[in-house]
Amino acid sequence: MNPLAGIGVFAVVFGIAVQYSLHKVTEGHVGVYFRGGAMLQGMAGPGFHMMIPFLTSVRNVQTTLQTDEVKNVPCGTSGGVMIYFDRIEVVNVLQPTAVYDIVKNYTADYDKPLIFDKVHHELNQFCSGHNLQEVYIGLFDQIDENLKSALQADLTEMAPGLKVHAVRVTKPKIPEAIRKNYELMEAEKTKLMISTQRQKVIEKDAETERKKAVIEAEKEAQVAKIKYEQNILEKESMQKMETINDEMHLAKEKSKTDAEFYKIQKQAEANKMLLIKEYLELKKIEAMATNNKVYFGPDIPNMFISEDSKDTKRTLTSVKQ
């Protein structure tokens, strides 16, 4: 055999072996190996790796946040109406430490039995227990949270390490005739809301006017009260001033009266001290001297004075000549 031909064959075989044995695991993934359909123990991280060609195969399993879309999910309500959810998104993440157990138990396509099939089951469970009004309008805002809680409860038991972060549910498709009725109902509801809001605005304006009137009335009442209190204070001040003036006048008059009384009292005491015999005799003589009269004419009155030991008597006698 030609040596060059042997080298060429070896090179071709080696190249094919390298091509099928060298593989790459991308970032955010874990490489899981299978040989003869059985899962091998080892796993590979991101980067280039080698494996036995033709006998061993590799599957990349994502370990970062990913979104699974479940489309066109049929759902029958308790009233028998069939509706369809166009798209349901499940945001989940698989922990690297749980990759081996989950892939071994549920294959590398673990999201089909654990998420896709479970979404169908839980959503139909929800729809069968509620009527169209509740599913389409009344309880629609609760579907995503209920679905997330149900999925996570089952995953915690069946596949620890796979966590659901969020569930987004689109509005379901309903029969056209029912949809038109709902649109009419929503239009009427919108009109009612507009009318209610307009009524609230009118009531708010009326309430504002009423409060404004109350504030004005309270303001006027407070002003009137202040003026009234001012008048009362002025009257009280005037009354106090008059009382002070009266007290001053009374005190002044009392002082004058006391002075006059004191003067009279002292004069009386002085007079009392003067009422002695000699002073009375003097006053008698002075009185007699003061009362002297001179008469001219043919008749001259005679006056006789007689005294006794106890009192003095005057006798006036007129004699004709």
CSV table of C-alpha atoms in Angstrom, one decimal:
chain,number,residue,atom,x,y,z
A,1,MET,CA,0.0,0.0,0.0
A,2,ASN,CA,1.2,3.4,-0.9
A,3,PRO,CA,2.4,5.2,2.3
A,4,LEU,CA,1.0,8.5,1.1
A,5,ALA,CA,-2.4,7.0,0.6
A,6,GLY,CA,-2.4,5.6,4.1
A,7,ILE,CA,-1.4,9.0,5.5
A,8,GLY,CA,-4.2,10.6,3.6
A,9,VAL,CA,-6.8,8.1,4.8
A,10,PHE,CA,-5.6,8.6,8.4
A,11,ALA,CA,-5.9,12.4,8.0
A,12,VAL,CA,-9.4,12.2,6.7
A,13,VAL,CA,-10.5,9.8,9.4
A,14,PHE,CA,-8.8,12.0,12.0
A,15,GLY,CA,-10.5,15.1,10.7
A,16,ILE,CA,-13.9,13.4,10.7
A,17,ALA,CA,-13.4,12.2,14.3
A,18,VAL,CA,-12.3,15.6,15.5
A,19,GLN,CA,-15.3,17.2,13.7
A,20,TYR,CA,-17.8,15.0,15.4
A,21,SER,CA,-16.0,14.8,18.8
A,22,LEU,CA,-15.2,18.5,19.3
A,23,HIS,CA,-18.2,20.4,20.5
A,24,LYS,CA,-19.0,23.7,22.2
A,25,VAL,CA,-21.2,24.5,25.2
A,26,THR,CA,-22.4,28.1,25.1
A,27,GLU,CA,-22.5,30.5,28.1
A,28,GLY,CA,-25.6,30.1,30.2
A,29,HIS,CA,-25.9,26.4,29.3
A,30,VAL,CA,-24.8,23.0,30.7
A,31,GLY,CA,-23.7,20.2,28.4
A,32,VAL,CA,-25.4,16.8,29.2
A,33,TYR,CA,-24.1,13.7,27.6
A,34,PHE,CA,-25.8,10.5,26.3
A,35,ARG,CA,-24.3,7.3,25.1
A,36,GLY,CA,-26.4,4.6,23.7
A,37,GLY,CA,-29.5,6.5,24.9
A,38,ALA,CA,-28.3,6.4,28.5
A,39,MET,CA,-27.4,9.6,30.3
A,40,LEU,CA,-23.9,9.9,31.5
A,41,GLN,CA,-22.8,11.1,34.9
A,42,GLY,CA,-20.6,14.0,33.9
A,43,MET,CA,-21.8,17.4,32.7
A,44,ALA,CA,-19.8,20.1,30.9
A,45,GLY,CA,-19.7,23.9,31.4
A,46,PRO,CA,-19.3,26.6,28.8
A,47,GLY,CA,-16.4,26.2,26.4
A,48,PHE,CA,-15.0,23.5,24.0
A,49,HIS,CA,-15.1,19.9,24.9
A,50,MET,CA,-14.3,16.4,23.4
A,51,MET,CA,-16.4,13.3,23.2
A,52,ILE,CA,-16.4,9.9,21.6
A,53,PRO,CA,-17.8,10.5,18.1
A,54,PHE,CA,-20.8,8.6,16.8
A,55,LEU,CA,-21.3,6.9,20.3
A,56,THR,CA,-21.8,9.9,22.5
A,57,SER,CA,-24.2,12.8,22.0
A,58,VAL,CA,-24.5,16.1,23.8
A,59,ARG,CA,-27.5,18.3,24.6
A,60,ASN,CA,-27.2,21.9,25.8
A,61,VAL,CA,-29.6,22.7,28.7
A,62,GLN,CA,-30.2,26.4,29.5
A,63,THR,CA,-29.6,27.5,33.1
A,64,THR,CA,-30.4,31.2,32.7
A,65,LEU,CA,-33.8,32.9,32.8
A,66,GLN,CA,-35.9,31.8,29.9
A,67,THR,CA,-39.5,32.3,28.7
A,68,ASP,CA,-41.6,29.3,27.5
A,69,GLU,CA,-44.6,30.3,25.3
A,70,VAL,CA,-47.7,28.0,25.4
A,71,LYS,CA,-49.9,28.9,22.4
A,72,ASN,CA,-53.5,28.3,21.5
A,73,VAL,CA,-54.7,26.7,24.8
A,74,PRO,CA,-58.4,25.6,24.6
A,75,CYS,CA,-60.4,26.1,27.7
A,76,GLY,CA,-64.1,25.2,28.5
A,77,THR,CA,-66.0,27.3,31.0
A,78,SER,CA,-68.5,25.9,33.5
A,79,GLY,CA,-71.3,27.2,31.2
A,80,GLY,CA,-70.0,25.1,28.3
A,81,VAL,CA,-68.5,28.0,26.2
A,82,MET,CA,-65.2,27.1,24.5
A,83,ILE,CA,-62.6,29.8,24.6
A,84,TYR,CA,-58.9,29.9,23.5
A,85,PHE,CA,-55.9,31.5,25.1
A,86,ASP,CA,-53.7,32.7,22.3
A,87,ARG,CA,-50.5,32.8,24.2
A,88,ILE,CA,-49.3,32.1,27.8
A,89,GLU,CA,-45.8,33.0,28.7
A,90,VAL,CA,-44.0,31.3,31.6
A,91,VAL,CA,-40.8,32.9,32.8
A,92,ASN,CA,-38.7,30.3,34.6
A,93,VAL,CA,-35.1,29.4,35.5
A,94,LEU,CA,-33.4,26.0,36.0
A,95,GLN,CA,-30.6,25.8,38.7
A,96,PRO,CA,-27.4,24.2,37.4
A,97,THR,CA,-27.3,21.9,40.4
A,98,ALA,CA,-30.7,20.5,39.5
A,99,VAL,CA,-30.0,19.9,35.8
A,100,TYR,CA,-28.9,16.2,36.1
A,101,ASP,CA,-31.9,15.1,38.2
A,102,ILE,CA,-34.5,16.9,36.1
A,103,VAL,CA,-33.0,15.8,32.7
A,104,LYS,CA,-32.7,12.2,33.9
A,105,ASN,CA,-36.3,12.2,35.1
A,106,TYR,CA,-38.0,14.3,32.4
A,107,THR,CA,-35.4,14.3,29.5
A,108,ALA,CA,-33.7,17.3,28.1
A,109,ASP,CA,-37.1,18.6,26.9
A,110,TYR,CA,-38.2,18.8,30.6
A,111,ASP,CA,-40.3,22.0,29.9
A,112,LYS,CA,-42.9,20.0,27.9
A,113,PRO,CA,-44.2,17.8,30.8
A,114,LEU,CA,-43.4,20.2,33.6
A,115,ILE,CA,-44.5,23.5,32.1
A,116,PHE,CA,-46.4,23.1,28.8
A,117,ASP,CA,-48.6,20.2,29.8
A,118,LYS,CA,-49.1,21.6,33.3
A,119,VAL,CA,-50.3,25.0,31.9
A,120,HIS,CA,-52.9,23.2,29.9
A,121,HIS,CA,-54.1,21.2,32.9
A,122,GLU,CA,-54.2,24.1,35.4
A,123,LEU,CA,-55.9,26.5,33.0
A,124,ASN,CA,-58.6,24.0,32.2
A,125,GLN,CA,-59.1,23.3,35.9
A,126,PHE,CA,-59.6,27.1,36.4
A,127,CYS,CA,-62.0,27.5,33.5
A,128,SER,CA,-64.1,24.5,34.4
A,129,GLY,CA,-64.8,26.0,37.8
A,130,HIS,CA,-65.9,29.5,36.6
A,131,ASN,CA,-68.3,30.9,34.1
A,132,LEU,CA,-67.4,33.0,31.0
A,133,GLN,CA,-68.1,36.3,32.8
A,134,GLU,CA,-65.6,35.4,35.6
A,135,VAL,CA,-62.9,34.0,33.2
A,136,TYR,CA,-63.2,36.8,30.6
A,137,ILE,CA,-63.7,39.8,32.9
A,138,GLY,CA,-64.3,39.2,36.6
A,139,LEU,CA,-61.4,37.0,37.6
A,140,PHE,CA,-59.1,37.5,34.5
A,141,ASP,CA,-56.7,39.6,36.6
A,142,GLN,CA,-56.2,36.6,38.9
A,143,ILE,CA,-55.4,33.9,36.3
A,144,ASP,CA,-51.7,34.7,36.0
A,145,GLU,CA,-51.1,34.6,39.8
A,146,ASN,CA,-53.2,31.5,40.3
A,147,LEU,CA,-51.4,29.7,37.4
A,148,LYS,CA,-48.0,30.7,38.8
A,149,SER,CA,-48.9,29.4,42.3
A,150,ALA,CA,-50.2,26.1,40.9
A,151,LEU,CA,-47.2,25.6,38.7
A,152,GLN,CA,-44.7,26.4,41.4
A,153,ALA,CA,-46.4,24.2,43.9
A,154,ASP,CA,-46.2,21.2,41.6
A,155,LEU,CA,-42.6,22.0,40.5
A,156,THR,CA,-41.4,22.3,44.1
A,157,GLU,CA,-42.6,18.7,44.6
A,158,MET,CA,-41.8,17.2,41.3
A,159,ALA,CA,-38.7,19.1,40.1
A,160,PRO,CA,-36.9,21.0,42.8
A,161,GLY,CA,-34.5,23.5,41.3
A,162,LEU,CA,-36.9,24.7,38.6
A,163,LYS,CA,-38.5,28.0,39.6
A,164,VAL,CA,-41.3,30.0,38.0
A,165,HIS,CA,-40.7,33.8,38.2
A,166,ALA,CA,-43.8,35.1,36.3
A,167,VAL,CA,-46.8,34.0,34.2
A,168,ARG,CA,-48.3,36.3,31.6
A,169,VAL,CA,-51.7,35.4,30.1
A,170,THR,CA,-53.3,37.1,27.1
A,171,LYS,CA,-57.0,37.9,26.8
A,172,PRO,CA,-58.8,34.7,25.6
A,173,LYS,CA,-60.6,34.5,22.3
A,174,ILE,CA,-64.4,34.1,22.7
A,175,PRO,CA,-67.2,33.5,20.2
A,176,GLU,CA,-67.8,36.5,18.0
A,177,ALA,CA,-71.5,37.0,19.0
A,178,ILE,CA,-70.5,36.9,22.7
A,179,ARG,CA,-67.6,39.3,22.1
A,180,LYS,CA,-69.9,41.8,20.5
A,181,ASN,CA,-72.2,41.6,23.5
A,182,TYR,CA,-69.3,42.2,25.8
A,183,GLU,CA,-68.2,45.2,23.6
A,184,LEU,CA,-71.7,46.7,23.9
A,185,MET,CA,-71.7,46.0,27.6
A,186,GLU,CA,-68.3,47.7,27.9
A,187,ALA,CA,-69.5,50.6,25.9
A,188,GLU,CA,-72.5,51.0,28.2
A,189,LYS,CA,-70.3,50.6,31.2
A,190,THR,CA,-68.0,53.3,29.8
A,191,LYS,CA,-71.0,55.6,29.4
A,192,LEU,CA,-72.1,54.8,32.9
A,193,MET,CA,-68.6,55.5,34.2
A,194,ILE,CA,-68.5,58.9,32.3
A,195,SER,CA,-71.9,59.8,33.7
A,196,THR,CA,-70.8,58.8,37.2
A,197,GLN,CA,-67.6,60.8,36.9
A,198,ARG,CA,-69.6,63.8,35.6
A,199,GLN,CA,-72.0,63.4,38.6
A,200,LYS,CA,-69.0,63.2,40.9
A,201,VAL,CA,-67.6,66.4,39.4
A,202,ILE,CA,-70.9,68.2,39.8
A,203,GLU,CA,-71.2,66.9,43.4
A,204,LYS,CA,-67.6,68.0,44.0
A,205,ASP,CA,-68.3,71.4,42.6
A,206,ALA,CA,-71.4,71.7,44.8
A,207,GLU,CA,-69.4,70.5,47.8
A,208,THR,CA,-66.8,73.1,47.0
A,209,GLU,CA,-69.4,75.8,46.8
A,210,ARG,CA,-71.0,74.7,50.0
A,211,LYS,CA,-67.6,74.6,51.8
A,212,LYS,CA,-66.9,78.0,50.4
A,213,ALA,CA,-70.2,79.4,51.7
A,214,VAL,CA,-69.6,77.8,55.1
A,215,ILE,CA,-66.1,79.3,55.2
A,216,GLU,CA,-67.5,82.7,54.3
A,217,ALA,CA,-70.3,82.4,56.9
A,218,GLU,CA,-67.7,81.3,59.5
A,219,LYS,CA,-65.5,84.2,58.5
A,220,GLU,CA,-68.4,86.7,58.9
A,221,ALA,CA,-69.4,85.1,62.2
A,222,GLN,CA,-65.9,85.4,63.5
A,223,VAL,CA,-65.7,89.0,62.4
A,224,ALA,CA,-69.0,89.7,64.0
A,225,LYS,CA,-67.8,88.0,67.2
A,226,ILE,CA,-64.6,90.0,67.2
A,227,LYS,CA,-66.5,93.2,66.8
A,228,TYR,CA,-69.0,92.2,69.5
A,229,GLU,CA,-66.1,91.4,71.8
A,230,GLN,CA,-64.5,94.7,71.0
A,231,ASN,CA,-67.7,96.5,71.8
A,232,ILE,CA,-68.0,94.6,75.0
A,233,LEU,CA,-64.4,95.5,75.9
A,234,GLU,CA,-65.0,99.1,75.1
A,235,LYS,CA,-68.2,99.2,77.2
A,236,GLU,CA,-66.4,97.4,80.0
A,237,SER,CA,-63.5,99.9,79.7
A,238,MET,CA,-65.9,102.9,79.8
A,239,GLN,CA,-67.7,101.4,82.8
A,240,LYS,CA,-64.4,100.9,84.6
A,241,MET,CA,-63.4,104.5,83.8
A,242,GLU,CA,-66.8,105.8,85.1
A,243,THR,CA,-66.4,103.6,88.2
A,244,ILE,CA,-62.9,105.0,88.8
A,245,ASN,CA,-64.2,108.6,88.2
A,246,ASP,CA,-67.1,108.0,90.6
A,247,GLU,CA,-64.8,106.5,93.2
A,248,MET,CA,-62.5,109.5,92.7
A,249,HIS,CA,-65.4,112.0,93.0
A,250,LEU,CA,-66.7,110.1,96.0
A,251,ALA,CA,-63.3,110.1,97.7
A,252,LYS,CA,-63.0,113.8,96.9
A,253,GLU,CA,-66.4,114.6,98.3
A,254,LYS,CA,-65.8,112.4,101.3
A,255,SER,CA,-62.5,114.2,101.9
A,256,LYS,CA,-64.2,117.6,101.7
A,257,THR,CA,-67.1,116.4,104.0
A,258,ASP,CA,-64.6,115.0,106.4
A,259,ALA,CA,-62.7,118.2,106.4
A,260,GLU,CA,-65.8,120.3,106.9
A,261,PHE,CA,-67.0,117.9,109.6
A,262,TYR,CA,-63.6,118.2,111.2
A,263,LYS,CA,-63.7,122.0,111.0
A,264,ILE,CA,-67.2,122.1,112.5
A,265,GLN,CA,-66.3,119.6,115.2
A,266,LYS,CA,-63.2,121.6,116.1
A,267,GLN,CA,-65.3,124.8,116.1
A,268,ALA,CA,-67.8,123.2,118.3
A,269,GLU,CA,-65.1,122.0,120.7
A,270,ALA,CA,-63.6,125.4,120.7
A,271,ASN,CA,-67.0,127.0,121.3
A,272,LYS,CA,-67.6,124.5,124.1
A,273,MET,CA,-64.4,125.5,125.6
A,274,LEU,CA,-65.4,129.2,125.4
A,275,LEU,CA,-68.7,128.7,127.2
A,276,ILE,CA,-67.5,129.8,130.6
A,277,LYS,CA,-69.1,132.4,132.8
A,278,GLU,CA,-66.8,135.3,132.1
A,279,TYR,CA,-66.9,134.7,128.3
A,280,LEU,CA,-70.7,134.5,128.4
A,281,GLU,CA,-70.8,137.7,130.4
A,282,LEU,CA,-68.6,139.4,127.9
A,283,LYS,CA,-70.8,138.3,125.1
A,284,LYS,CA,-73.8,139.5,126.9
A,285,ILE,CA,-72.4,142.9,127.3
A,286,GLU,CA,-71.2,143.0,123.7
A,287,ALA,CA,-74.7,142.0,122.6
A,288,MET,CA,-76.2,144.7,124.7
A,289,ALA,CA,-73.8,147.2,123.3
A,290,THR,CA,-74.5,146.1,119.8
A,291,ASN,CA,-78.3,146.3,120.4
A,292,ASN,CA,-78.3,149.9,121.8
A,293,LYS,CA,-80.8,152.1,120.1
A,294,VAL,CA,-81.3,155.9,120.3
A,295,TYR,CA,-84.8,157.1,120.3
A,296,PHE,CA,-85.8,160.7,119.5
A,297,GLY,CA,-89.2,162.0,120.4
A,298,PRO,CA,-91.5,162.6,123.3
A,299,ASP,CA,-91.5,159.0,124.5
A,300,ILE,CA,-88.3,157.4,125.7
A,301,PRO,CA,-88.5,153.7,126.4
A,302,ASN,CA,-87.2,152.5,129.7
A,303,MET,CA,-85.3,149.2,130.0
A,304,PHE,CA,-84.8,147.4,133.2
A,305,ILE,CA,-82.4,144.6,133.6
A,306,SER,CA,-82.8,142.3,136.5
A,307,GLU,CA,-80.5,139.3,137.2
A,308,ASP,CA,-81.0,136.4,139.3
A,309,SER,CA,-78.6,133.8,140.5
A,310,LYS,CA,-79.6,131.2,138.0
A,311,ASP,CA,-80.6,132.9,134.7
A,312,THR,CA,-80.9,136.4,133.4
A,313,LYS,CA,-84.2,138.0,132.6
A,314,ARG,CA,-84.7,141.1,130.6
A,315,THR,CA,-87.8,143.3,131.2
A,316,LEU,CA,-88.6,146.1,128.9
A,317,THR,CA,-91.0,148.7,130.2
A,318,SER,CA,-92.2,151.7,128.3
A,319,VAL,CA,-93.3,154.8,130.3
A,320,LYS,CA,-95.2,157.7,129.0
A,321,GLN,CA,-94.2,161.1,130.3
